[in-house]
Amino acid sequence: MAVRGSGIFLNILKSVLRNVKPEMSVYIQAVHTSARVLNKEGEGPQAKYFPPVKTPMLPKDTFKGKTAFITGGGTGLGKGMATMLSTLGASVVIAARRLPVLEATADEISSQTGNEVLAVQMDIRDPANVVAALDACEAKFGLPNIIINNAAGNFISPSERLSANAWRTITDIVLNGTAYVTLEAGKRLIKAEQGGVFLSITTPYTRSGTGFVSPSASAKAGVETLMKSLASEWGRYGMRFNCIAPGPIETEGAFSRLDPSGSFKNSMYERIPAGRLGEIEELANLAAYLVSDYSSWVSGETLAQDGGEYCFMAGEFNILSKVTPEQWDMMAKMIRAGNKKSKKIDGN
């Protein structure tokens, strides 16, 4: 989208300058060059002001004696959050379909943190599987105090090419799966009078919608509405519900499906004010805060974590950030000249 927006701006600029002085063609070329060299090193120069901090921000034993149940915990963001919570003392259960991957991740995290991690095979689309997974969690560690809905599915496609099965596949994983886990765990916590905290991983584009991933956009928006609804309804049972809407963080699964050519990744740096992609550990730190007692007065909220990307993309004139000070000087001269010309024509 950043590249396309740049093209529109350049075309408008060309039309404005076409009948002006010939030397202004140098200005047009300068804008092209500026756009090309911005990300030569893979990120914007301003990224040095926004270094990622990957170490845990909470005290070592913040989650000692607590159990976290994480869906989609074998890879990517789920693995990162599982590692963070285990590092901070939690007993962690990771649940997903691919048991060998889960078991390898559980062993890796346990060897790193010294805390046991339980791998449970679960198809989140099947309510019976969800029940069995929570049974396994309860048998091993007790009821979870923390439930993180991270399992997701997504792919890019024109909406006119979507089949009913394609739509159902994504919404079953993202919306229905989140509902199955949340409602089943919540009912158990209510019965036990235990309380708990729920966190769902969504996306910034729930605020605007977006083409080409309409099943995901719709399902993630539903997840945010579910979390807000339950924050209101189940707060009286000692439960909190929040969401994180992360911007682009490079993980193998998501990027292979959404950016198979790699070209989209390269353009991302141009539209993120912080000048870089996010890191898994940054999301894991925010997640740890939101499921900890340090955030006990935060509920029903969705926190964006995207380096300012959404605000940049929403602002109609933000593409002008590519214009250099020298180019602004030239534009100012053109505008003043145009104003003088208009006044003469008007007879002023």
Coordinates of N, CA, C and O in Angstrom, one line a residue, residues 37-145:
V37 N 16.0 4.9 -2.1 CA 17.1 4.7 -1.2 C 16.7 4.6 0.3 O 17.5 4.3 1.1
L38 N 15.5 4.9 0.6 CA 15.1 5.1 2.0 C 15.4 3.8 2.8 O 15.8 3.9 3.9
N39 N 15.1 2.6 2.2 CA 15.3 1.4 2.9 C 16.4 0.5 2.4 O 16.3 -0.7 2.5
K40 N 17.5 1.2 2.0 CA 18.6 0.5 1.4 C 19.2 -0.6 2.4 O 19.6 -1.6 2.0
E41 N 19.2 -0.3 3.7 CA 19.7 -1.2 4.7 C 18.7 -2.1 5.3 O 18.9 -2.7 6.3
G42 N 17.5 -2.1 4.8 CA 16.4 -3.0 5.3 C 15.6 -2.4 6.3 O 14.6 -3.0 6.8
E43 N 15.9 -1.1 6.8 CA 15.0 -0.4 7.7 C 15.3 1.1 7.6 O 16.3 1.5 7.1
G44 N 14.4 1.9 8.1 CA 14.6 3.3 8.0 C 15.7 3.8 9.0 O 15.9 3.1 10.0
P45 N 16.3 4.9 8.7 CA 17.4 5.4 9.5 C 16.9 5.7 10.9 O 17.7 5.7 11.9
Q46 N 15.6 6.0 11.1 CA 15.1 6.4 12.4 C 15.0 5.2 13.3 O 14.8 5.4 14.5
A47 N 15.1 4.0 12.8 CA 15.0 2.8 13.6 C 16.0 2.8 14.8 O 15.8 2.2 15.8
K48 N 17.1 3.5 14.6 CA 18.1 3.5 15.7 C 17.6 4.2 17.0 O 18.1 4.0 18.1
Y49 N 16.5 5.0 16.8 CA 15.9 5.7 18.0 C 14.9 4.7 18.7 O 14.4 5.1 19.7
F50 N 14.6 3.6 18.1 CA 13.5 2.7 18.6 C 14.1 1.3 18.7 O 13.6 0.4 18.1
P51 N 15.2 1.1 19.5 CA 15.8 -0.2 19.5 C 14.8 -1.2 20.3 O 14.3 -0.8 21.3
P52 N 14.7 -2.4 19.8 CA 13.9 -3.4 20.5 C 14.5 -3.9 21.7 O 15.7 -4.2 21.7
V53 N 13.8 -4.0 22.8 CA 14.3 -4.5 24.1 C 13.7 -5.9 24.2 O 12.5 -6.1 24.3
K54 N 14.5 -6.9 24.2 CA 14.1 -8.3 24.2 C 14.1 -9.0 25.5 O 13.6 -10.1 25.7
T55 N 14.6 -8.4 26.5 CA 14.7 -9.0 27.9 C 13.4 -8.8 28.6 O 12.7 -7.8 28.4
P56 N 13.0 -9.7 29.5 CA 11.8 -9.5 30.3 C 11.7 -8.2 31.1 O 12.7 -7.9 31.7
M57 N 10.6 -7.6 31.0 CA 10.5 -6.3 31.8 C 9.9 -6.5 33.1 O 9.9 -5.6 34.0
L58 N 9.3 -7.7 33.4 CA 8.7 -7.9 34.7 C 9.6 -8.7 35.6 O 10.5 -9.4 35.1
P59 N 9.4 -8.7 36.9 CA 10.3 -9.5 37.8 C 10.2 -11.0 37.6 O 9.3 -11.5 37.0
K60 N 11.3 -11.6 37.9 CA 11.5 -13.0 37.6 C 10.4 -14.0 37.9 O 10.0 -14.8 37.2
D61 N 9.8 -13.8 39.1 CA 8.8 -14.8 39.6 C 7.4 -14.2 39.5 O 6.5 -14.6 40.3
T62 N 7.2 -13.3 38.6 CA 5.9 -12.7 38.5 C 4.7 -13.7 38.4 O 3.6 -13.5 38.9
F63 N 5.0 -14.8 37.6 CA 3.9 -15.8 37.4 C 4.1 -17.1 38.1 O 3.5 -18.1 37.8
K64 N 4.9 -17.0 39.2 CA 5.1 -18.3 39.9 C 3.8 -18.7 40.6 O 3.1 -17.9 41.2
G65 N 3.5 -20.0 40.4 CA 2.3 -20.6 40.9 C 1.1 -20.4 40.0 O 0.0 -20.8 40.4
K66 N 1.3 -19.8 38.8 CA 0.2 -19.6 37.9 C 0.4 -20.5 36.7 O 1.5 -20.8 36.3
T67 N -0.7 -20.8 36.0 CA -0.7 -21.6 34.8 C -1.3 -20.8 33.7 O -2.3 -20.2 33.8
A68 N -0.6 -20.9 32.5 CA -1.0 -20.2 31.3 C -1.3 -21.3 30.2 O -0.5 -22.2 30.0
F69 N -2.4 -21.1 29.6 CA -2.9 -22.0 28.5 C -2.8 -21.1 27.2 O -3.5 -20.1 27.1
I70 N -2.0 -21.5 26.2 CA -1.8 -20.7 25.0 C -2.1 -21.5 23.8 O -1.5 -22.6 23.6
T71 N -3.0 -21.0 23.0 CA -3.3 -21.7 21.7 C -2.3 -21.3 20.7 O -1.9 -20.2 20.6
G72 N -2.0 -22.2 19.7 CA -1.1 -21.9 18.7 C 0.3 -21.6 19.3 O 1.0 -20.7 18.8
G73 N 0.7 -22.3 20.4 CA 1.9 -22.0 21.1 C 3.2 -22.6 20.6 O 4.2 -22.5 21.3
G74 N 3.1 -23.4 19.5 CA 4.3 -24.1 19.1 C 5.3 -23.3 18.3 O 6.5 -23.7 18.3
T75 N 4.9 -22.3 17.7 CA 5.7 -21.5 16.8 C 5.4 -20.0 16.9 O 4.4 -19.6 17.5
G76 N 6.3 -19.2 16.4 CA 6.0 -17.7 16.2 C 5.7 -17.0 17.5 O 6.3 -17.1 18.5
L77 N 4.6 -16.2 17.4 CA 4.2 -15.4 18.5 C 3.8 -16.2 19.7 O 4.1 -15.8 20.9
G78 N 3.1 -17.3 19.5 CA 2.7 -18.2 20.6 C 3.9 -18.7 21.3 O 3.9 -18.8 22.6
K79 N 4.9 -19.2 20.6 CA 6.1 -19.7 21.2 C 6.8 -18.6 22.0 O 7.3 -18.8 23.1
G80 N 6.8 -17.4 21.4 CA 7.5 -16.3 22.1 C 6.8 -15.9 23.5 O 7.5 -15.7 24.5
M81 N 5.5 -15.9 23.5 CA 4.7 -15.7 24.7 C 4.9 -16.8 25.7 O 5.0 -16.6 26.9
A82 N 4.9 -18.0 25.2 CA 5.1 -19.2 26.1 C 6.5 -19.1 26.8 O 6.6 -19.4 28.0
T83 N 7.5 -18.7 26.0 CA 8.8 -18.6 26.5 C 8.9 -17.5 27.6 O 9.5 -17.7 28.6
M84 N 8.3 -16.4 27.3 CA 8.3 -15.3 28.2 C 7.6 -15.6 29.6 O 8.2 -15.4 30.6
L85 N 6.5 -16.2 29.5 CA 5.7 -16.6 30.7 C 6.4 -17.6 31.5 O 6.5 -17.6 32.7
S86 N 7.0 -18.6 30.8 CA 7.8 -19.7 31.5 C 9.0 -19.1 32.1 O 9.4 -19.4 33.3
T87 N 9.7 -18.2 31.5 CA 10.8 -17.5 32.1 C 10.5 -16.8 33.3 O 11.3 -16.7 34.3
L88 N 9.2 -16.2 33.4 CA 8.8 -15.5 34.6 C 8.1 -16.4 35.6 O 7.4 -15.8 36.5
G89 N 8.2 -17.7 35.5 CA 7.8 -18.6 36.5 C 6.5 -19.3 36.3 O 6.1 -20.2 37.1
A90 N 5.8 -19.1 35.2 CA 4.5 -19.8 35.0 C 4.7 -21.3 34.5 O 5.7 -21.6 33.9
S91 N 3.7 -22.1 34.9 CA 3.5 -23.4 34.3 C 2.8 -23.1 33.0 O 1.7 -22.5 33.0
V92 N 3.3 -23.6 31.9 CA 2.7 -23.3 30.6 C 2.2 -24.5 29.8 O 2.8 -25.5 29.8
V93 N 1.0 -24.4 29.2 CA 0.4 -25.4 28.4 C 0.3 -24.8 27.0 O -0.2 -23.7 26.8
I94 N 0.9 -25.4 26.0 CA 0.8 -25.0 24.6 C 0.0 -26.0 23.8 O 0.2 -27.2 23.9
A95 N -1.0 -25.5 23.1 CA -2.0 -26.4 22.4 C -2.1 -26.0 21.0 O -2.3 -24.8 20.6
A96 N -2.0 -27.0 20.1 CA -2.2 -26.8 18.6 C -2.3 -28.2 18.0 O -2.3 -29.2 18.7
R97 N -2.4 -28.2 16.7 CA -2.7 -29.4 16.0 C -1.4 -30.3 15.8 O -1.5 -31.5 15.8
R98 N -0.3 -29.7 15.6 CA 0.9 -30.4 15.2 C 1.7 -30.8 16.5 O 2.5 -30.0 17.0
L99 N 1.5 -32.0 17.0 CA 2.0 -32.4 18.3 C 3.6 -32.5 18.2 O 4.2 -32.0 19.2
P100 N 4.2 -33.0 17.2 CA 5.7 -33.1 17.2 C 6.3 -31.7 17.3 O 7.3 -31.5 18.0
V101 N 5.7 -30.7 16.7 CA 6.2 -29.3 16.8 C 6.0 -28.8 18.2 O 6.9 -28.2 18.8
L102 N 4.9 -29.1 18.8 CA 4.6 -28.6 20.1 C 5.6 -29.3 21.1 O 6.1 -28.6 22.0
E103 N 5.8 -30.6 21.0 CA 6.7 -31.3 21.9 C 8.1 -30.7 21.8 O 8.8 -30.6 22.8
A104 N 8.6 -30.5 20.6 CA 9.9 -29.9 20.4 C 10.0 -28.5 21.1 O 11.0 -28.2 21.7
T105 N 9.0 -27.7 20.9 CA 9.0 -26.4 21.5 C 8.9 -26.5 23.0 O 9.6 -25.7 23.7
A106 N 8.1 -27.4 23.5 CA 8.0 -27.6 25.0 C 9.3 -28.0 25.6 O 9.7 -27.4 26.6
D107 N 10.0 -28.9 24.9 CA 11.4 -29.3 25.4 C 12.4 -28.1 25.4 O 13.1 -28.0 26.3
E108 N 12.3 -27.4 24.3 CA 13.2 -26.2 24.1 C 13.0 -25.2 25.2 O 14.0 -24.7 25.8
I109 N 11.7 -24.9 25.5 CA 11.5 -23.8 26.5 C 11.8 -24.3 27.9 O 12.4 -23.6 28.7
S110 N 11.5 -25.6 28.2 CA 11.7 -26.1 29.5 C 13.2 -26.2 29.8 O 13.7 -25.8 30.9
S111 N 14.0 -26.5 28.8 CA 15.5 -26.6 29.0 C 16.1 -25.2 29.2 O 17.1 -25.0 29.9
Q112 N 15.4 -24.2 28.6 CA 15.9 -22.8 28.8 C 15.5 -22.2 30.1 O 16.2 -21.4 30.7
T113 N 14.2 -22.5 30.5 CA 13.7 -21.8 31.7 C 13.7 -22.6 33.0 O 13.6 -22.0 34.1
G114 N 13.8 -23.9 32.9 CA 13.8 -24.8 34.0 C 12.4 -25.1 34.5 O 12.2 -25.7 35.5
N115 N 11.3 -24.6 33.8 CA 9.9 -24.8 34.2 C 9.3 -25.7 33.2 O 9.5 -25.6 32.0
E116 N 8.4 -26.6 33.7 CA 7.8 -27.6 32.8 C 6.8 -26.9 31.9 O 6.0 -26.0 32.3
V117 N 6.8 -27.4 30.6 CA 5.8 -26.9 29.6 C 5.1 -28.1 29.1 O 5.8 -29.1 28.6
L118 N 3.8 -28.1 29.1 CA 3.0 -29.3 28.6 C 2.5 -29.0 27.2 O 1.9 -28.0 26.9
A119 N 2.8 -30.0 26.3 CA 2.3 -29.9 24.9 C 1.0 -30.7 24.8 O 1.0 -31.9 25.1
V120 N 0.0 -30.1 24.3 CA -1.3 -30.8 24.1 C -1.8 -30.6 22.7 O -1.9 -29.5 22.2
Q121 N -2.1 -31.7 22.0 CA -2.6 -31.7 20.7 C -4.1 -31.2 20.7 O -4.9 -31.8 21.5
M122 N -4.4 -30.3 19.9 CA -5.8 -29.7 19.9 C -6.1 -29.1 18.6 O -5.4 -28.3 18.0
D123 N -7.3 -29.5 18.0 CA -7.8 -28.8 16.8 C -8.8 -27.8 17.4 O -9.9 -28.2 17.8
I124 N -8.5 -26.6 17.3 CA -9.3 -25.5 18.0 C -10.7 -25.4 17.3 O -11.6 -24.9 17.9
R125 N -10.9 -26.0 16.1 CA -12.1 -25.9 15.5 C -13.1 -26.9 16.0 O -14.3 -26.8 15.7
D126 N -12.7 -27.8 16.8 CA -13.5 -28.9 17.4 C -13.7 -28.7 18.9 O -12.8 -28.8 19.7
P127 N -15.0 -28.4 19.3 CA -15.2 -28.1 20.7 C -14.8 -29.3 21.6 O -14.3 -29.1 22.7
A128 N -15.0 -30.5 21.1 CA -14.6 -31.7 21.9 C -13.1 -31.7 22.1 O -12.6 -32.1 23.2
N129 N -12.3 -31.3 21.1 CA -10.8 -31.2 21.3 C -10.5 -30.2 22.3 O -9.5 -30.3 23.1
V130 N -11.2 -29.1 22.3 CA -10.9 -28.0 23.3 C -11.2 -28.5 24.7 O -10.4 -28.2 25.6
V131 N -12.3 -29.2 24.9 CA -12.6 -29.7 26.2 C -11.5 -30.7 26.6 O -11.0 -30.6 27.8
A132 N -11.0 -31.5 25.8 CA -10.0 -32.5 26.1 C -8.7 -31.8 26.5 O -7.9 -32.2 27.4
A133 N -8.3 -30.7 25.7 CA -7.1 -30.0 26.0 C -7.1 -29.3 27.3 O -6.1 -29.3 28.1
L134 N -8.3 -28.7 27.7 CA -8.4 -28.1 29.0 C -8.4 -29.1 30.1 O -7.9 -28.9 31.2
D135 N -9.0 -30.3 29.8 CA -8.9 -31.4 30.8 C -7.5 -31.8 31.1 O -7.1 -32.0 32.2
A136 N -6.7 -31.8 30.0 CA -5.3 -32.2 30.2 C -4.5 -31.1 31.0 O -3.7 -31.4 31.9
C137 N -4.8 -29.9 30.7 CA -4.2 -28.8 31.5 C -4.6 -28.9 33.0 O -3.7 -28.8 33.9
E138 N -5.9 -29.1 33.2 CA -6.4 -29.2 34.6 C -5.8 -30.4 35.3 O -5.4 -30.3 36.5
A139 N -5.6 -31.5 34.6 CA -5.0 -32.7 35.3 C -3.6 -32.5 35.7 O -3.1 -33.0 36.7
K140 N -2.9 -31.7 34.8 CA -1.4 -31.6 35.0 C -1.1 -30.4 36.0 O -0.3 -30.6 36.9
F141 N -1.7 -29.2 35.8 CA -1.3 -28.0 36.5 C -2.5 -27.4 37.3 O -2.3 -26.4 38.0
G142 N -3.7 -27.9 37.0 CA -4.9 -27.2 37.6 C -5.5 -26.3 36.5 O -5.0 -26.2 35.4
L143 N -6.6 -25.6 36.9 CA -7.2 -24.7 36.0 C -6.3 -23.6 35.6 O -5.5 -23.1 36.4
P144 N -6.3 -23.1 34.4 CA -5.4 -22.0 34.0 C -5.8 -20.7 34.6 O -7.0 -20.4 34.6
N145 N -4.9 -19.9 35.0 CA -5.1 -18.6 35.5 C -5.1 -17.6 34.3 O -5.7 -16.5 34.3

